[in-house]
Amino acid sequence: MKYFIGNWKMFGIPTSYKIIEKIEKFFKKDIKNNKKYKIVISPPFTLLQNFSKRFKNKKIIISAQNSYFKDDFGAHTGKISPYMIKSLGVKYIILGHSENRASGDSNEIIKLKVEHALKNNFTIILCIGENKIEKKNNKTIVVLKKQLKNVLKKNFNTKNLIIAYEPIWSIGTGKLPTKKELIDTTVEIKKTLSQIFRKNIPPVLYGGSVDSNTIYTFKDIGLIDGFLIGGASKSSKKFIDIIKNYYK
Ligand code: PGA
């Protein structure tokens, strides 16, 4: 199973459901391939209730972009708990995105977030990735291993986990790892995951400047179980073209 996951970040108003509606229409018509992949769209908190109702029992999975690390309710201004998100019928959460790491989410906090969300039966899309300096200093694998080992525990249910490898220097920049780099890194990620979990390792996606052109670079790397798509997920056409070109 491949995943095409759209991360809208700070984008979208109530009428933006039309974007997802078009993607859903495409999915339903794509009978040749649509059993091979899942589509997840992650709008901001403000749209979760509306969209999860609208796309309930349909083909598109709605995901949250973050959640708080403790409590169901509490004195945490501006924070949202997994319990609150669950009450809207949403079952997926992105955690550890580099933009949240940049504003204070450490591996320790992310671990608590993952545990808290798993306890609420969520499927977690856990983002990992090295920055430009770490890459330059050949620290990529060390950084990724730390991000995995400090967050994941062997008793976690891997059925509820998806790992998204997103090199920070690639997010929104148009810069991509080479095919060899990406294969080597994905192999190391999967090796680390099998050290943690032994068997049944979670899927590993790639994210960072994925669009309808760059998708050609990745389509024959079977090792990659899907894609986390930022910028290009805000347009139904761009998002659909990624899937079309992947299966072309
Ligand atoms: P991008 O973002 O596709 O715009 O590079 C990816 C992400 O941040 O998840």
Short mmCIF file of C-alpha atoms and ligand atoms in Angstrom, two decimals:
data_model
loop_
_atom_site.label_atom_id
_atom_site.label_comp_id
_atom_site.label_asym_id
_atom_site.label_seq_id
_atom_site.Cartn_x
_atom_site.Cartn_y
_atom_site.Cartn_z
CA MET A 1 0.00 0.00 0.00
CA LYS A 2 1.31 3.47 -0.93
CA TYR A 3 0.34 6.68 0.83
CA PHE A 4 -0.22 10.10 -0.66
CA ILE A 5 -0.55 12.44 2.29
CA GLY A 6 -1.24 16.15 1.87
CA ASN A 7 -0.15 18.54 4.61
CA TRP A 8 -1.96 21.84 4.21
CA LYS A 9 -0.08 23.56 7.04
CA MET A 10 -1.60 27.04 7.64
CA PHE A 11 -3.90 26.96 4.64
CA GLY A 12 -7.63 26.60 4.05
CA ILE A 13 -11.06 28.04 4.81
CA PRO A 14 -14.43 26.25 4.91
CA THR A 15 -14.91 26.41 1.11
CA SER A 16 -11.57 24.64 0.61
CA TYR A 17 -13.45 21.34 0.95
CA LYS A 18 -13.86 21.67 -2.82
CA ILE A 19 -10.20 20.79 -3.27
CA ILE A 20 -10.69 17.52 -1.41
CA GLU A 21 -13.94 16.84 -3.24
CA LYS A 22 -12.11 16.97 -6.57
CA ILE A 23 -9.37 14.67 -5.29
CA GLU A 24 -12.04 12.26 -4.07
CA LYS A 25 -13.75 12.30 -7.46
CA PHE A 26 -10.47 11.41 -9.12
CA PHE A 27 -9.85 8.63 -6.60
CA LYS A 28 -13.22 7.03 -7.24
CA LYS A 29 -12.65 7.09 -11.00
CA ASP A 30 -9.12 5.71 -10.76
CA ILE A 31 -10.32 2.11 -10.57
CA LYS A 32 -7.20 0.84 -12.29
CA ASN A 33 -4.96 1.91 -9.38
CA ASN A 34 -7.00 3.08 -6.41
CA LYS A 35 -6.68 -0.15 -4.47
CA LYS A 36 -2.92 0.38 -4.38
CA TYR A 37 -2.92 3.65 -2.45
CA LYS A 38 -4.50 5.67 0.34
CA ILE A 39 -5.06 9.42 0.33
CA VAL A 40 -4.81 11.40 3.57
CA ILE A 41 -5.37 15.18 3.73
CA SER A 42 -4.35 17.20 6.73
CA PRO A 43 -6.18 20.53 6.99
CA PRO A 44 -5.74 22.92 9.94
CA PHE A 45 -7.64 22.37 13.22
CA THR A 46 -10.26 24.97 12.23
CA LEU A 47 -11.54 22.72 9.42
CA LEU A 48 -11.31 19.31 11.04
CA GLN A 49 -14.87 19.06 12.30
CA ASN A 50 -16.42 20.24 9.06
CA PHE A 51 -14.19 18.10 6.81
CA SER A 52 -14.28 14.95 8.89
CA LYS A 53 -18.08 15.05 8.73
CA ARG A 54 -18.08 15.82 5.04
CA PHE A 55 -15.65 13.05 4.14
CA LYS A 56 -16.83 10.53 6.66
CA ASN A 57 -17.03 6.98 5.29
CA LYS A 58 -15.59 8.24 2.06
CA LYS A 59 -12.34 7.60 0.36
CA ILE A 60 -10.22 10.42 1.74
CA ILE A 61 -8.84 10.18 5.26
CA ILE A 62 -8.74 13.45 7.21
CA SER A 63 -5.76 14.00 9.52
CA ALA A 64 -4.76 16.58 12.13
CA GLN A 65 -1.37 18.33 11.93
CA ASN A 66 -0.34 18.20 15.58
CA SER A 67 -1.63 17.52 19.08
CA TYR A 68 -0.65 18.33 22.67
CA PHE A 69 1.47 15.90 24.69
CA LYS A 70 -0.65 15.52 27.82
CA ASP A 71 -4.17 15.67 29.24
CA ASP A 72 -7.57 15.50 27.58
CA PHE A 73 -8.55 18.95 28.83
CA GLY A 74 -6.39 21.43 30.75
CA ALA A 75 -5.00 24.93 31.20
CA HIS A 76 -2.99 24.91 27.96
CA THR A 77 -4.04 27.95 25.95
CA GLY A 78 -4.14 27.34 22.21
CA LYS A 79 -3.42 23.62 22.52
CA ILE A 80 -5.53 20.73 21.25
CA SER A 81 -5.52 17.23 22.75
CA PRO A 82 -5.85 13.91 20.90
CA TYR A 83 -9.07 13.36 22.86
CA MET A 84 -10.56 16.56 21.40
CA ILE A 85 -9.51 15.59 17.88
CA LYS A 86 -10.83 12.07 18.31
CA SER A 87 -14.23 13.46 19.28
CA LEU A 88 -14.49 14.90 15.74
CA GLY A 89 -14.06 11.48 14.15
CA VAL A 90 -10.47 12.16 13.05
CA LYS A 91 -8.08 9.21 13.34
CA TYR A 92 -4.72 10.40 11.99
CA ILE A 93 -2.24 12.97 13.35
CA ILE A 94 1.02 14.29 11.92
CA LEU A 95 3.62 14.65 14.70
CA GLY A 96 7.19 15.86 14.77
CA HIS A 97 7.01 17.99 11.65
CA SER A 98 10.22 20.00 11.32
CA GLU A 99 8.25 23.25 11.48
CA ASN A 100 7.03 22.18 14.95
CA ARG A 101 10.47 20.91 15.93
CA ALA A 102 11.78 24.37 14.99
CA SER A 103 9.32 25.95 17.41
CA GLY A 104 10.30 23.78 20.34
CA ASP A 105 9.23 20.16 19.86
CA SER A 106 12.17 18.08 21.10
CA ASN A 107 12.43 14.30 20.64
CA GLU A 108 11.33 14.00 24.29
CA ILE A 109 8.19 16.06 23.72
CA ILE A 110 7.46 14.25 20.47
CA LYS A 111 7.76 10.92 22.26
CA LEU A 112 5.14 12.04 24.78
CA LYS A 113 2.94 13.30 21.96
CA VAL A 114 3.19 9.99 20.09
CA GLU A 115 2.42 7.98 23.24
CA HIS A 116 -0.52 10.19 24.13
CA ALA A 117 -1.98 10.03 20.63
CA LEU A 118 -1.44 6.25 20.35
CA LYS A 119 -3.31 5.80 23.62
CA ASN A 120 -6.20 7.56 21.92
CA ASN A 121 -6.01 5.05 19.05
CA PHE A 122 -4.62 7.44 16.47
CA THR A 123 -2.49 6.54 13.51
CA ILE A 124 0.61 8.72 13.75
CA ILE A 125 2.51 10.15 10.83
CA LEU A 126 5.87 10.75 12.49
CA CYS A 127 8.16 13.16 10.63
CA ILE A 128 11.92 12.90 10.86
CA GLY A 129 14.67 14.67 8.93
CA GLU A 130 18.08 16.28 9.04
CA ASN A 131 18.89 19.94 8.41
CA LYS A 132 21.34 21.35 5.88
CA ILE A 133 24.28 21.56 8.29
CA GLU A 134 23.75 18.04 9.59
CA LYS A 135 23.70 16.77 6.03
CA LYS A 136 26.86 18.69 5.16
CA ASN A 137 28.62 17.17 8.17
CA ASN A 138 27.54 13.64 7.21
CA LYS A 139 25.35 13.44 10.29
CA THR A 140 22.13 12.49 8.48
CA ILE A 141 21.93 8.88 9.66
CA VAL A 142 22.99 9.72 13.22
CA VAL A 143 20.28 12.38 13.46
CA LEU A 144 17.58 10.15 11.98
CA LYS A 145 18.46 7.24 14.23
CA LYS A 146 18.24 9.48 17.27
CA GLN A 147 14.87 10.85 16.14
CA LEU A 148 13.56 7.29 15.77
CA LYS A 149 15.15 5.65 18.80
CA ASN A 150 14.35 8.48 21.21
CA VAL A 151 10.70 8.54 20.19
CA LEU A 152 9.63 4.99 19.29
CA LYS A 153 9.27 2.13 21.76
CA LYS A 154 9.24 -1.53 20.81
CA ASN A 155 5.78 -2.10 22.27
CA PHE A 156 4.14 0.55 20.05
CA ASN A 157 1.62 -0.88 17.61
CA THR A 158 3.33 -0.45 14.26
CA LYS A 159 -0.02 -0.75 12.50
CA ASN A 160 -0.71 2.73 13.86
CA LEU A 161 2.55 4.27 12.71
CA ILE A 162 3.76 5.83 9.50
CA ILE A 163 7.24 7.37 9.26
CA ALA A 164 7.81 10.33 6.94
CA TYR A 165 11.42 11.09 6.08
CA GLU A 166 11.61 14.79 5.24
CA PRO A 167 15.03 16.36 4.84
CA ILE A 168 14.49 19.86 6.20
CA TRP A 169 16.60 21.42 3.44
CA SER A 170 14.23 19.91 0.89
CA ILE A 171 10.97 21.22 2.34
CA GLY A 172 9.55 23.95 0.12
CA THR A 173 12.90 24.53 -1.63
CA GLY A 174 12.68 22.42 -4.79
CA LYS A 175 15.89 20.68 -3.71
CA LEU A 176 15.85 16.89 -3.70
CA PRO A 177 18.18 14.19 -2.44
CA THR A 178 19.73 12.13 -5.22
CA LYS A 179 18.18 8.78 -5.90
CA LYS A 180 21.15 7.04 -4.32
CA GLU A 181 21.04 9.24 -1.22
CA LEU A 182 17.35 8.60 -0.82
CA ILE A 183 17.67 4.84 -1.25
CA ASP A 184 20.63 4.65 1.16
CA THR A 185 18.83 6.77 3.76
CA THR A 186 15.57 4.85 3.46
CA VAL A 187 17.45 1.57 3.87
CA GLU A 188 19.05 2.90 7.07
CA ILE A 189 15.67 4.11 8.38
CA LYS A 190 14.11 0.71 7.75
CA LYS A 191 17.11 -1.01 9.36
CA THR A 192 16.69 1.13 12.47
CA LEU A 193 12.97 0.42 12.53
CA SER A 194 13.60 -3.32 12.41
CA GLN A 195 16.05 -2.95 15.31
CA ILE A 196 13.29 -1.27 17.32
CA PHE A 197 10.33 -3.40 16.26
CA ARG A 198 11.96 -6.64 14.99
CA LYS A 199 9.26 -7.38 12.44
CA ASN A 200 6.22 -5.58 11.03
CA ILE A 201 7.97 -2.27 10.57
CA PRO A 202 5.84 0.78 9.72
CA PRO A 203 5.79 2.25 6.19
CA VAL A 204 8.39 4.90 5.37
CA LEU A 205 7.37 7.84 3.21
CA TYR A 206 9.40 10.60 1.60
CA GLY A 207 8.52 14.29 1.89
CA GLY A 208 10.14 17.47 0.60
CA SER A 209 9.41 19.24 -2.68
CA VAL A 210 7.29 16.42 -4.06
CA ASP A 211 5.29 17.64 -7.05
CA SER A 212 4.04 16.32 -10.38
CA ASN A 213 7.54 16.60 -11.90
CA THR A 214 9.77 15.48 -9.05
CA ILE A 215 7.55 12.43 -8.47
CA TYR A 216 9.23 10.85 -11.54
CA THR A 217 12.49 10.70 -9.56
CA PHE A 218 10.87 8.53 -6.91
CA LYS A 219 8.43 6.36 -8.76
CA ASP A 220 10.76 3.43 -9.31
CA ILE A 221 12.09 3.37 -5.73
CA GLY A 222 9.80 0.62 -4.44
CA LEU A 223 11.33 0.95 -0.99
CA ILE A 224 9.47 4.23 -0.48
CA ASP A 225 5.94 3.57 0.72
CA GLY A 226 4.47 6.92 -0.23
CA PHE A 227 4.80 10.66 -0.01
CA LEU A 228 4.09 13.56 2.33
CA ILE A 229 3.20 16.52 0.18
CA GLY A 230 3.09 20.13 1.39
CA GLY A 231 2.83 22.90 -1.21
CA ALA A 232 1.42 20.76 -4.01
CA SER A 233 -1.40 19.41 -1.82
CA LYS A 234 -3.17 22.77 -1.75
CA SER A 235 -4.20 22.36 -5.39
CA SER A 236 -6.41 19.43 -6.41
CA LYS A 237 -4.84 19.41 -9.89
CA LYS A 238 -1.26 19.32 -8.60
CA PHE A 239 -2.07 16.63 -6.07
CA ILE A 240 -3.94 14.49 -8.59
CA ASP A 241 -1.13 14.91 -11.15
CA ILE A 242 1.35 13.52 -8.62
CA ILE A 243 -0.71 10.33 -8.30
CA LYS A 244 -1.34 10.15 -12.06
CA ASN A 245 2.35 10.52 -12.87
CA TYR A 246 3.34 8.03 -10.18
CA TYR A 247 1.21 5.30 -11.79
CA LYS A 248 1.82 6.34 -15.41
P1 PGA B 1 6.73 20.62 0.57
O1 PGA B 1 6.49 20.33 2.13
O2 PGA B 1 6.08 19.51 -0.20
O3 PGA B 1 6.08 21.95 0.33
O4 PGA B 1 8.22 20.65 0.35
C1 PGA B 1 6.53 19.05 2.66
C2 PGA B 1 6.20 19.08 4.12
O5 PGA B 1 6.61 20.01 4.83
O6 PGA B 1 5.53 18.15 4.63
#
